[in-house]
Short mmCIF file of C-alpha atoms in Angstrom, two decimals:
data_model
loop_
_atom_site.label_atom_id
_atom_site.label_comp_id
_atom_site.label_asym_id
_atom_site.label_seq_id
_atom_site.Cartn_x
_atom_site.Cartn_y
_atom_site.Cartn_z
CA MET A 1135 135.74 118.84 74.86
CA LYS A 1136 136.33 116.22 72.20
CA VAL A 1137 136.00 112.45 72.70
CA GLY A 1138 137.19 109.92 70.12
CA TYR A 1139 135.68 106.41 69.96
CA LEU A 1140 135.53 103.28 67.85
CA GLY A 1141 132.68 103.90 65.42
CA PRO A 1142 130.55 103.85 63.46
CA ASN A 1143 127.61 105.31 65.37
CA GLY A 1144 125.46 102.63 66.93
CA SER A 1145 128.46 100.54 68.06
CA PHE A 1146 128.84 99.49 71.69
CA THR A 1147 131.80 101.87 72.01
CA HIS A 1148 129.55 104.69 70.74
CA ASN A 1149 127.04 103.81 73.42
CA VAL A 1150 129.80 104.00 76.06
CA ALA A 1151 130.86 107.40 74.67
CA VAL A 1152 127.29 108.76 74.87
CA LYS A 1153 126.75 107.50 78.42
CA SER A 1154 130.16 108.61 79.72
CA PHE A 1155 130.39 112.01 78.04
CA PRO A 1156 126.80 113.08 77.33
CA GLY A 1157 127.71 116.70 76.63
CA ALA A 1158 130.92 116.22 74.64
CA ASP A 1159 131.73 116.59 70.99
CA ARG A 1160 132.07 112.92 69.98
CA VAL A 1161 134.20 111.83 67.00
CA PRO A 1162 134.01 108.28 65.52
CA PHE A 1163 137.08 106.52 64.06
CA GLY A 1164 137.24 103.44 61.83
CA ASN A 1165 139.50 101.19 63.90
CA ILE A 1166 141.14 100.96 67.31
CA THR A 1167 144.59 102.13 66.16
CA GLU A 1168 143.05 105.25 64.62
CA VAL A 1169 141.19 106.03 67.87
CA ILE A 1170 144.42 105.80 69.90
CA LYS A 1171 146.37 107.79 67.30
CA SER A 1172 143.75 110.56 67.32
CA TYR A 1173 144.35 110.88 71.04
CA GLU A 1174 148.15 110.76 70.71
CA GLU A 1175 148.04 113.50 68.10
CA GLY A 1176 145.91 115.70 70.36
CA LEU A 1177 142.84 115.63 68.07
CA VAL A 1178 140.69 114.56 71.02
CA ASP A 1179 140.84 115.03 74.81
CA TYR A 1180 139.69 111.52 75.67
CA ALA A 1181 139.54 108.29 73.65
CA ILE A 1182 137.37 105.21 74.24
CA ILE A 1183 138.40 101.73 73.13
CA PRO A 1184 137.33 98.16 73.99
CA VAL A 1185 139.81 96.16 76.13
CA GLU A 1186 138.25 92.81 76.99
CA ASN A 1187 135.06 90.83 76.54
CA SER A 1188 133.92 88.25 79.06
CA ILE A 1189 133.45 85.60 76.35
CA GLU A 1190 135.95 86.42 73.63
CA GLY A 1191 138.80 87.59 75.87
CA SER A 1192 141.20 90.49 75.43
CA VAL A 1193 141.18 92.84 72.47
CA HIS A 1194 144.74 92.29 71.29
CA GLU A 1195 144.81 95.29 68.98
CA THR A 1196 144.24 97.55 72.01
CA LEU A 1197 146.67 95.92 74.44
CA ASP A 1198 149.47 95.38 71.90
CA TYR A 1199 149.30 98.99 70.70
CA LEU A 1200 149.26 100.41 74.24
CA PHE A 1201 152.25 98.24 75.22
CA HIS A 1202 154.40 98.48 72.10
CA GLN A 1203 153.70 101.93 70.75
CA ALA A 1204 151.84 104.28 73.00
CA LYS A 1205 152.83 106.38 76.01
CA ILE A 1206 149.35 106.93 77.33
CA GLU A 1207 147.25 105.71 80.20
CA ALA A 1208 143.70 104.71 80.92
CA VAL A 1209 142.01 107.07 83.39
CA ALA A 1210 138.71 105.18 83.64
CA GLU A 1211 137.16 101.84 82.84
CA MET A 1212 133.56 101.40 81.72
CA ILE A 1213 131.81 98.04 81.97
CA GLN A 1214 129.07 97.69 79.39
CA PRO A 1215 126.64 94.74 79.30
CA ILE A 1216 126.47 93.28 75.79
CA LYS A 1217 122.98 92.52 74.52
CA GLN A 1218 122.20 91.73 70.90
CA GLN A 1219 119.00 92.53 69.00
CA LEU A 1220 117.65 91.31 65.69
CA LEU A 1221 116.95 94.43 63.62
CA ALA A 1222 115.19 95.09 60.30
CA THR A 1223 113.63 98.07 58.50
CA SER A 1224 110.14 96.81 59.37
CA LYS A 1225 108.56 94.24 61.64
CA ASP A 1226 106.70 92.21 59.00
CA LYS A 1227 109.69 91.95 56.68
CA LYS A 1228 110.59 88.62 55.05
CA ILE A 1229 114.15 87.81 56.16
CA GLU A 1230 116.44 85.82 53.89
CA LYS A 1231 119.84 87.16 54.88
CA ILE A 1232 121.22 88.14 58.29
CA PHE A 1233 124.27 90.40 58.63
CA SER A 1234 126.53 90.87 61.64
CA HIS A 1235 129.96 90.64 63.23
CA PRO A 1236 131.16 87.01 63.67
CA GLN A 1237 131.00 87.28 67.49
CA ALA A 1238 127.41 88.57 67.46
CA ILE A 1239 126.45 85.82 65.02
CA ALA A 1240 128.03 83.21 67.29
CA GLN A 1241 126.07 84.67 70.21
CA GLY A 1242 122.75 84.63 68.36
CA LYS A 1243 123.24 81.25 66.66
CA LYS A 1244 120.62 79.36 68.69
CA TYR A 1245 117.94 81.98 68.08
CA ILE A 1246 118.67 82.17 64.35
CA LYS A 1247 118.63 78.40 64.00
CA ALA A 1248 115.26 78.17 65.77
CA HIS A 1249 113.53 81.08 64.00
CA TYR A 1250 115.33 81.56 60.66
CA PRO A 1251 116.82 78.14 59.84
CA ASN A 1252 117.05 78.95 56.11
CA ALA A 1253 118.49 82.46 56.37
CA GLN A 1254 121.89 83.06 54.79
CA ILE A 1255 124.49 84.50 57.18
CA GLU A 1256 126.88 87.28 56.11
CA MET A 1257 129.83 88.46 58.21
CA THR A 1258 130.53 92.20 58.62
CA ALA A 1259 133.35 94.16 60.25
CA SER A 1260 131.13 95.30 63.13
CA THR A 1261 127.53 95.05 64.30
CA ALA A 1262 127.03 98.75 63.60
CA TYR A 1263 128.17 98.34 59.97
CA ALA A 1264 125.62 95.54 59.57
CA ALA A 1265 122.85 97.80 60.90
CA ARG A 1266 123.89 100.68 58.66
CA PHE A 1267 124.07 98.38 55.63
CA ILE A 1268 120.55 96.99 56.03
CA ALA A 1269 119.20 100.51 56.66
CA GLU A 1270 120.74 101.54 53.32
CA ASN A 1271 118.99 98.62 51.59
CA PRO A 1272 115.43 98.93 52.89
CA ASP A 1273 113.84 96.93 50.04
CA ALA A 1274 116.07 93.86 50.43
CA PRO A 1275 115.04 90.91 52.68
CA PHE A 1276 117.79 91.73 55.17
CA ALA A 1277 118.16 91.73 58.96
CA ALA A 1278 121.11 92.57 61.23
CA ILE A 1279 122.21 91.50 64.70
CA ALA A 1280 123.28 94.66 66.53
CA PRO A 1281 122.84 96.64 69.79
CA VAL A 1282 119.78 98.74 70.67
CA ALA A 1283 121.83 101.89 69.97
CA ALA A 1284 122.21 100.83 66.32
CA ALA A 1285 118.43 100.53 65.97
CA LYS A 1286 118.04 104.12 67.18
CA GLU A 1287 120.94 105.39 65.08
CA TYR A 1288 119.75 103.93 61.78
CA GLY A 1289 115.96 104.01 62.33
CA LEU A 1290 115.55 100.22 62.47
CA GLU A 1291 112.96 98.16 64.29
CA ILE A 1292 113.77 95.54 66.90
CA ILE A 1293 112.35 92.26 65.52
CA ALA A 1294 113.58 90.14 68.44
CA LYS A 1295 114.99 91.40 71.75
CA ASP A 1296 118.13 90.14 73.58
CA ILE A 1297 118.79 87.15 71.35
CA GLN A 1298 122.27 86.43 72.76
CA GLU A 1299 122.68 82.97 74.30
CA MET A 1300 124.57 83.93 77.45
CA ASP A 1301 123.24 86.61 79.76
CA GLU A 1302 126.59 87.20 81.43
CA ASN A 1303 128.27 89.04 78.58
CA TYR A 1304 130.19 92.21 79.39
CA THR A 1305 132.85 94.29 77.70
CA ARG A 1306 135.44 96.44 79.44
CA PHE A 1307 136.21 99.77 77.77
CA TRP A 1308 139.08 102.07 78.64
CA VAL A 1309 138.97 105.83 78.57
CA LEU A 1310 142.43 107.18 77.69
CA GLY A 1311 143.23 110.67 78.93
CA ARG A 1312 145.64 113.01 80.63
CA LYS A 1313 143.62 113.40 83.81
CA LYS A 1314 140.71 111.78 85.61
CA TYR A 1315 137.22 112.98 84.75
CA ALA A 1316 134.30 113.34 87.13
CA PHE A 1317 131.86 110.88 85.53
CA GLU A 1318 128.28 110.90 86.76
CA LEU A 1319 128.21 107.13 86.89
CA PHE A 1320 128.25 104.37 89.48
CA LYS A 1321 131.86 103.74 90.57
CA CYS A 1322 132.49 100.16 91.68
CA GLN A 1323 136.25 99.58 91.89
CA GLN A 1324 139.74 101.10 91.66
CA LYS A 1325 142.36 99.30 89.60
CA VAL A 1326 145.89 99.56 88.23
CA SER A 1327 146.91 97.81 85.00
CA LEU A 1328 150.57 97.05 84.35
CA ALA A 1329 152.52 95.47 81.51
CA LEU A 1330 155.45 93.52 83.00
CA THR A 1331 158.61 92.63 81.10
CA LEU A 1332 160.58 89.94 82.91
CA PRO A 1333 164.39 89.82 82.87
CA ASP A 1334 165.92 86.71 81.22
CA ASN A 1335 168.45 86.24 83.99
CA LEU A 1336 165.98 86.08 86.91
CA PRO A 1337 164.85 82.46 87.44
CA GLY A 1338 161.17 82.18 88.37
CA ALA A 1339 160.75 85.86 87.46
CA LEU A 1340 156.98 85.68 87.00
CA TYR A 1341 156.60 83.91 90.32
CA LYS A 1342 158.68 86.62 92.00
CA ALA A 1343 156.65 89.36 90.33
CA LEU A 1344 153.45 87.82 91.66
CA SER A 1345 155.00 87.42 95.14
CA VAL A 1346 155.30 91.19 95.38
CA PHE A 1347 151.52 91.43 95.29
CA ALA A 1348 150.64 88.12 96.99
CA TRP A 1349 152.40 88.66 100.33
CA ARG A 1350 150.86 92.14 100.60
CA GLY A 1351 147.39 90.68 100.04
CA ILE A 1352 146.93 92.78 96.88
CA ASN A 1353 144.34 91.07 94.72
CA LEU A 1354 145.10 90.28 91.07
CA THR A 1355 141.97 90.53 88.94
CA LYS A 1356 143.68 89.48 85.71
CA ILE A 1357 146.93 88.15 84.36
CA GLU A 1358 147.54 87.51 80.71
CA SER A 1359 150.60 86.89 78.56
CA ARG A 1360 151.04 88.40 75.11
CA PRO A 1361 153.90 87.64 72.73
CA LEU A 1362 156.71 90.20 72.74
CA LYS A 1363 156.87 89.60 68.95
CA THR A 1364 160.60 88.84 69.27
CA ALA A 1365 160.81 85.05 69.60
CA LEU A 1366 158.46 82.16 70.31
CA GLY A 1367 158.08 81.82 74.07
CA GLU A 1368 158.90 85.45 74.94
CA TYR A 1369 156.03 87.33 76.48
CA PHE A 1370 155.02 90.42 78.32
CA PHE A 1371 152.38 90.12 81.04
CA ILE A 1372 149.33 92.25 81.56
CA VAL A 1373 148.40 92.35 85.21
CA ASP A 1374 145.34 94.09 86.67
CA ILE A 1375 145.41 94.69 90.42
CA ASP A 1376 142.97 96.02 92.97
CA ASN A 1377 144.03 99.51 93.99
CA THR A 1378 142.07 99.84 97.22
CA ASN A 1379 145.22 100.55 99.24
CA GLU A 1380 147.28 102.96 97.12
CA ALA A 1381 150.24 103.11 99.52
CA LEU A 1382 150.56 99.34 99.55
CA VAL A 1383 150.39 99.22 95.74
CA SER A 1384 153.09 101.86 95.41
CA PHE A 1385 155.41 99.82 97.69
CA ALA A 1386 154.72 96.76 95.54
CA LEU A 1387 155.65 98.67 92.39
CA GLU A 1388 158.84 99.91 94.02
CA GLU A 1389 159.78 96.34 94.94
CA LEU A 1390 159.13 95.21 91.36
CA ARG A 1391 161.73 97.71 90.15
CA LEU A 1392 164.21 96.62 92.83
CA LEU A 1393 163.85 93.02 91.61
CA GLY A 1394 164.79 94.21 88.13
CA ILE A 1395 161.29 93.67 86.74
CA ASP A 1396 160.31 96.39 84.32
CA TYR A 1397 156.75 97.56 84.08
CA LYS A 1398 154.79 99.97 81.98
CA MET A 1399 151.78 101.61 83.61
CA LEU A 1400 148.77 101.07 81.34
CA GLY A 1401 146.37 102.81 83.67
CA ASN A 1402 145.43 103.80 87.20
CA TYR A 1403 141.69 104.12 87.02
CA ASP A 1404 138.24 103.93 88.55
CA VAL A 1405 135.84 101.31 87.22
CA TYR A 1406 132.24 102.26 86.37
CA LYS A 1407 129.27 100.03 85.58
CA LEU A 1408 127.02 101.26 82.77
CA MET B 381 147.14 55.61 58.95
CA LYS B 382 145.04 58.75 58.53
CA VAL B 383 146.10 62.27 59.54
CA GLY B 384 143.68 65.21 59.61
CA TYR B 385 144.93 68.77 59.28
CA LEU B 386 143.78 72.35 58.74
CA GLY B 387 143.58 72.75 54.96
CA PRO B 388 143.46 73.53 52.18
CA ASN B 389 146.58 72.03 50.64
CA GLY B 390 149.47 74.47 50.59
CA SER B 391 148.72 75.83 54.08
CA PHE B 392 151.41 75.86 56.79
CA THR B 393 149.51 73.11 58.62
CA HIS B 394 149.57 71.05 55.43
CA ASN B 395 153.33 71.51 55.29
CA VAL B 396 153.61 70.31 58.90
CA ALA B 397 151.47 67.26 58.03
CA VAL B 398 153.67 66.37 55.05
CA LYS B 399 156.90 66.73 57.02
CA SER B 400 155.64 64.90 60.13
CA PHE B 401 153.78 62.05 58.44
CA PRO B 402 155.34 61.65 54.97
CA GLY B 403 153.78 58.25 54.33
CA ALA B 404 150.31 58.81 55.80
CA ASP B 405 146.94 59.27 54.20
CA ARG B 406 146.41 63.02 54.81
CA VAL B 407 142.92 64.57 55.01
CA PRO B 408 142.34 68.37 54.94
CA PHE B 409 139.49 70.02 56.89
CA GLY B 410 138.05 73.52 56.50
CA ASN B 411 138.53 74.87 60.02
CA ILE B 412 140.16 74.02 63.34
CA THR B 413 136.98 72.76 65.01
CA GLU B 414 136.36 70.34 62.13
CA VAL B 415 139.94 69.00 62.39
CA ILE B 416 139.51 68.31 66.12
CA LYS B 417 136.04 66.79 65.60
CA SER B 418 137.35 64.48 62.87
CA TYR B 419 139.81 63.14 65.43
CA GLU B 420 137.18 62.85 68.20
CA GLU B 421 134.89 60.91 65.87
CA GLY B 422 137.67 58.49 64.98
CA LEU B 423 137.86 59.55 61.30
CA VAL B 424 141.63 60.09 61.64
CA ASP B 425 144.39 58.64 63.85
CA TYR B 426 146.21 61.95 64.35
CA ALA B 427 145.13 65.56 63.90
CA ILE B 428 147.34 68.65 63.38
CA ILE B 429 146.26 72.13 64.41
CA PRO B 430 148.03 75.47 65.03
CA VAL B 431 148.38 76.52 68.70
CA GLU B 432 150.43 79.71 68.89
CA ASN B 433 152.34 82.11 66.67
CA SER B 434 155.32 84.10 67.91
CA ILE B 435 153.84 87.38 66.68
CA GLU B 436 150.07 86.96 66.81
CA GLY B 437 149.88 84.90 69.99
CA SER B 438 147.68 81.93 70.84
CA VAL B 439 145.11 80.47 68.50
CA HIS B 440 142.05 80.82 70.69
CA GLU B 441 139.85 78.54 68.61
CA THR B 442 142.27 75.67 69.35
CA LEU B 443 142.82 76.29 73.06
CA ASP B 444 139.20 77.12 73.88
CA TYR B 445 137.92 74.00 72.11
CA LEU B 446 140.50 71.73 73.78
CA PHE B 447 139.66 73.17 77.21
CA HIS B 448 135.88 73.47 76.99
CA GLN B 449 134.82 70.61 74.76
CA ALA B 450 137.46 68.01 74.03
CA LYS B 451 138.88 65.11 76.00
CA ILE B 452 142.02 64.66 73.94
CA GLU B 453 145.69 65.37 74.33
CA ALA B 454 148.59 66.60 72.27
CA VAL B 455 151.26 63.92 71.81
CA ALA B 456 153.74 66.07 69.87
CA GLU B 457 154.50 69.71 69.09
CA MET B 458 155.94 70.85 65.78
CA ILE B 459 157.64 74.24 65.47
CA GLN B 460 157.40 75.58 61.95
CA PRO B 461 159.23 78.74 60.77
CA ILE B 462 156.82 81.06 58.97
CA LYS B 463 158.11 82.56 55.74
CA GLN B 464 155.92 84.34 53.23
CA GLN B 465 156.37 84.45 49.45
CA LEU B 466 154.83 86.64 46.78
CA LEU B 467 153.28 84.27 44.23
CA ALA B 468 151.77 84.70 40.77
CA THR B 469 151.00 82.54 37.74
CA SER B 470 154.04 83.95 35.89
CA LYS B 471 157.10 86.04 36.68
CA ASP B 472 156.48 88.90 34.24
CA LYS B 473 152.86 89.37 35.23
CA LYS B 474 151.44 92.83 35.86
CA ILE B 475 150.16 92.89 39.44
CA GLU B 476 147.21 95.07 40.39
CA LYS B 477 145.65 93.10 43.23
CA ILE B 478 147.29 91.13 46.03
CA PHE B 479 145.36 88.48 48.00
CA SER B 480 146.19 86.99 51.38
CA HIS B 481 145.28 86.36 54.99
CA PRO B 482 145.33 89.56 57.13
CA GLN B 483 148.34 88.35 59.16
CA ALA B 484 150.41 87.58 56.06
CA ILE B 485 149.47 90.95 54.60
CA ALA B 486 150.55 92.66 57.81
CA GLN B 487 153.85 90.76 57.66
CA GLY B 488 154.52 91.70 54.03
CA LYS B 489 153.32 95.31 54.28
CA LYS B 490 156.74 96.94 53.94
CA TYR B 491 157.66 94.92 50.86
CA ILE B 492 154.31 95.60 49.17
CA LYS B 493 154.51 99.32 49.92
CA ALA B 494 158.01 99.51 48.43
CA HIS B 495 157.37 97.42 45.31
CA TYR B 496 153.63 97.57 44.62
CA PRO B 497 152.48 100.88 46.16
CA ASN B 498 149.38 101.01 43.96
CA ALA B 499 148.23 97.40 44.29
CA GLN B 500 144.82 96.79 45.81
CA ILE B 501 144.84 94.49 48.85
CA GLU B 502 142.17 91.78 49.33
CA MET B 503 141.78 89.75 52.52
CA THR B 504 141.18 85.99 52.33
CA ALA B 505 140.42 83.31 54.95
CA SER B 506 143.90 81.77 54.62
CA THR B 507 147.11 82.17 52.62
CA ALA B 508 146.42 78.86 50.85
CA TYR B 509 142.97 80.05 49.72
CA ALA B 510 144.61 83.15 48.25
CA ALA B 511 147.09 80.99 46.30
CA ARG B 512 144.34 78.68 45.04
CA PHE B 513 142.20 81.64 44.01
CA ILE B 514 144.90 83.33 41.90
CA ALA B 515 145.79 79.96 40.30
CA GLU B 516 142.13 79.63 39.28
CA ASN B 517 142.26 83.09 37.66
CA PRO B 518 145.48 82.92 35.60
CA ASP B 519 144.49 85.76 33.25
CA ALA B 520 143.78 88.32 35.98
CA PRO B 521 146.54 90.71 37.28
CA PHE B 522 146.60 88.93 40.65
CA ALA B 523 149.30 87.92 43.14
CA ALA B 524 149.09 86.14 46.51
CA ILE B 525 151.19 86.13 49.68
CA ALA B 526 151.53 82.49 50.75
CA PRO B 527 154.07 79.84 51.81
CA VAL B 528 156.40 77.97 49.43
CA ALA B 529 154.20 74.88 49.79
CA ALA B 530 151.29 76.78 48.21
CA ALA B 531 153.43 77.63 45.16
CA LYS B 532 154.13 73.93 44.63
CA GLU B 533 150.55 72.88 45.31
CA TYR B 534 148.95 75.30 42.84
CA GLY B 535 151.74 75.54 40.26
CA LEU B 536 152.57 79.19 41.00
CA GLU B 537 155.87 81.04 40.59
CA ILE B 538 157.67 82.78 43.44
CA ILE B 539 157.92 86.44 42.40
CA ALA B 540 159.66 87.56 45.60
CA LYS B 541 161.12 85.31 48.29
CA ASP B 542 160.74 85.65 52.10
CA ILE B 543 158.99 89.01 52.08
CA GLN B 544 157.97 88.87 55.77
CA GLU B 545 159.32 91.74 57.88
CA MET B 546 160.43 89.78 60.91
CA ASP B 547 162.71 86.80 60.54
CA GLU B 548 161.84 85.39 63.94
CA ASN B 549 158.37 84.15 63.09
CA TYR B 550 157.39 80.67 64.22
CA THR B 551 154.17 78.80 64.75
CA ARG B 552 153.61 75.95 67.19
CA PHE B 553 151.42 73.11 65.94
CA TRP B 554 150.02 70.31 68.07
CA VAL B 555 149.60 66.72 66.96
CA LEU B 556 146.59 65.22 68.76
CA GLY B 557 146.61 61.46 69.20
CA ARG B 558 146.10 58.49 71.47
CA LYS B 559 149.78 57.52 71.67
CA LYS B 560 153.19 59.00 70.89
CA TYR B 561 154.54 58.50 67.39
CA ALA B 562 158.18 57.92 66.43
CA PHE B 563 158.78 61.01 64.26
CA GLU B 564 161.95 61.11 62.22
CA LEU B 565 162.56 64.70 63.20
CA PHE B 566 164.88 66.69 65.47
CA LYS B 567 163.53 66.54 69.04
CA CYS B 568 164.45 69.60 71.08
CA GLN B 569 162.31 69.63 74.24
CA GLN B 570 159.76 67.78 76.39
CA LYS B 571 156.77 69.70 77.70
CA VAL B 572 153.49 69.36 79.54
CA SER B 573 150.58 71.73 78.92
CA LEU B 574 147.88 72.16 81.56
CA ALA B 575 144.67 74.15 81.82
CA LEU B 576 144.22 75.25 85.45
CA THR B 577 140.91 76.20 87.01
CA LEU B 578 141.41 78.06 90.27
CA PRO B 579 139.00 77.69 93.22
CA ASP B 580 137.18 80.88 94.25
CA ASN B 581 137.79 80.32 97.95
CA LEU B 582 141.59 80.02 97.80
CA PRO B 583 143.17 83.48 98.19
CA GLY B 584 146.21 84.00 95.96
CA ALA B 585 145.31 80.76 94.14
CA LEU B 586 147.35 81.53 91.00
CA TYR B 587 150.37 82.42 93.12
CA LYS B 588 150.01 79.11 94.98
CA ALA B 589 149.67 77.19 91.72
CA LEU B 590 152.88 78.74 90.45
CA SER B 591 154.65 78.04 93.76
CA VAL B 592 154.17 74.32 93.15
CA PHE B 593 156.43 74.63 90.12
CA ALA B 594 158.72 77.46 91.30
CA TRP B 595 160.11 75.88 94.46
CA ARG B 596 160.85 72.66 92.53
CA GLY B 597 162.76 74.63 89.92
CA ILE B 598 160.37 73.50 87.16
CA ASN B 599 160.53 76.02 84.36
CA LEU B 600 157.34 77.61 83.01
CA THR B 601 157.62 78.32 79.30
CA LYS B 602 154.20 79.93 79.00
CA ILE B 603 151.29 81.15 81.06
CA GLU B 604 148.17 82.61 79.59
CA SER B 605 144.69 83.37 80.84
CA ARG B 606 141.55 82.76 78.78
CA PRO B 607 138.04 83.76 79.83
CA LEU B 608 135.96 80.96 81.32
CA LYS B 609 133.01 82.48 79.39
CA THR B 610 131.04 82.66 82.64
CA ALA B 611 131.62 86.17 84.00
CA LEU B 612 134.00 89.06 83.36
CA GLY B 613 137.20 88.45 85.31
CA GLU B 614 136.87 84.66 85.52
CA TYR B 615 139.63 82.80 83.72
CA PHE B 616 141.28 79.48 83.21
CA PHE B 617 145.07 79.41 82.83
CA ILE B 618 147.10 77.62 80.22
CA VAL B 619 150.50 76.72 81.61
CA ASP B 620 153.32 75.06 79.64
CA ILE B 621 156.08 73.50 81.72
CA ASP B 622 159.42 71.90 80.98
CA ASN B 623 159.09 68.16 81.48
CA THR B 624 162.77 67.25 81.76
CA ASN B 625 162.25 65.66 85.17
CA GLU B 626 159.03 63.64 84.91
CA ALA B 627 159.01 62.47 88.54
CA LEU B 628 159.30 66.06 89.78
CA VAL B 629 156.49 67.17 87.47
CA SER B 630 154.22 64.39 88.69
CA PHE B 631 154.78 65.47 92.33
CA ALA B 632 153.96 69.03 91.33
CA LEU B 633 150.70 67.89 89.72
CA GLU B 634 149.81 65.88 92.81
CA GLU B 635 150.40 68.94 94.99
CA LEU B 636 148.17 71.02 92.72
CA ARG B 637 145.29 68.61 93.36
CA LEU B 638 145.95 68.65 97.12
CA LEU B 639 145.68 72.45 97.06
CA GLY B 640 142.26 72.11 95.44
CA ILE B 641 143.45 73.42 92.08
CA ASP B 642 141.84 71.54 89.21
CA TYR B 643 143.76 70.94 86.03
CA LYS B 644 143.05 69.42 82.67
CA MET B 645 146.00 67.84 80.87
CA LEU B 646 146.18 69.32 77.37
CA GLY B 647 149.26 67.36 76.43
CA ASN B 648 152.47 65.62 77.51
CA TYR B 649 154.61 65.83 74.43
CA ASP B 650 157.98 66.07 72.71
CA VAL B 651 158.76 69.24 70.76
CA TYR B 652 160.25 69.00 67.25
CA LYS B 653 161.77 71.74 65.08
CA LEU B 654 160.84 71.54 61.39
#
């Protein structure tokens, strides 16, 4: 079995791939669109991509592609705690330059300011790239902010542990696939994610769409608008709902259609905590 | 009168500043947070920042800062059509490298592929930076994708006009200020923008918040969730509403408070088309 994921090795998505599919043949891709395309083209059986971070919000590249271009569904969601480490090739290294992704740098700002006030900061495309880059330049006075997995992957030492400012930092990852997989992980929830397109000629359409769930007591865990890319002020809506009562949810979906509200199923999935 | 805006000169925000405040003393700042801070610290009387693009969606830096840190309000909204030009120091220049912001490059991809299939692409922090950079290197085989205003600002020639793929591309800009200003522009709408924080102990809280507007026939022009940055699945909601009937809107806001739904006023403003 082949599993595609957002690489390079040592990324958080790689960590999710290792923990979710320990025995599989795992294939890294350079960006989110390539991961999804690899799955669409049948190169892999499952694909893992980030969907939302608790601090930064939704990953638009993922949601826009799944809504506009893809005909595929999430079959599982993995929730991964995000913890950042300061890495270098050796513990007693002089550090003059620190590399990382802008979000990881923002998260580690307080620590860097307190301990390396004079270090230069360099932005990279991902935390894993930063780790790989400093591993490739072992003689330079470099450090990287990256996950534990990147330290293992590139043989780096952890200079400072868990330097992120906020402890409550999680990222949701989706596993795209044709059928559910029996993960050996802790299952904590069942959810359905929909992308709603509201008709122009239905006044209060969003309110009516939400009514369908509200009067049935179906819990919404997320609602977010994204531009339809047609005109300013035209959106589609991503709605995540609790799927504890499947019959009730299916009636709600039927009623949506009867109201003339189109939806695209983005996933019907179990949620696992890593 | 002083007006701060997101620079450098030649940016779309600069263009909005020139058109909105033709006689003012205009001051560019390097990023959105600095523009807002300059206003908070009283360095400028008005500040102009981008809020949302019809293709890319909301500008999170703006909305997150206004919600989490600022106590200021938008007093006007400017809608600016986004059109991209291919610029160079002369018309018969050989072009081997094209510089621009990732979004402008995405928008001009088709044109570039058709006319400069072998050109190297380089990402810059903004379209205006790209224009300034190629103007500073007149002997190099460089071009930039940037707005008309950047051509004027840096003395560049327009090699190809309106190369963006989608014609319907607009950006909303907010003017922050203490009081409304009598713009000599075409006014097309009146709106109120709110940031709602929903109480944990009110089931169906979002649905109830929307009811307050729905049963009064108050039109929602936008709703968007942003993470509260506390835990995964906790959001605040940005809601834009039509403010054609101010009395009705003020009753709706009063009812929100009675329901225990907190809101922060982000702006009560007129909308102008540029």
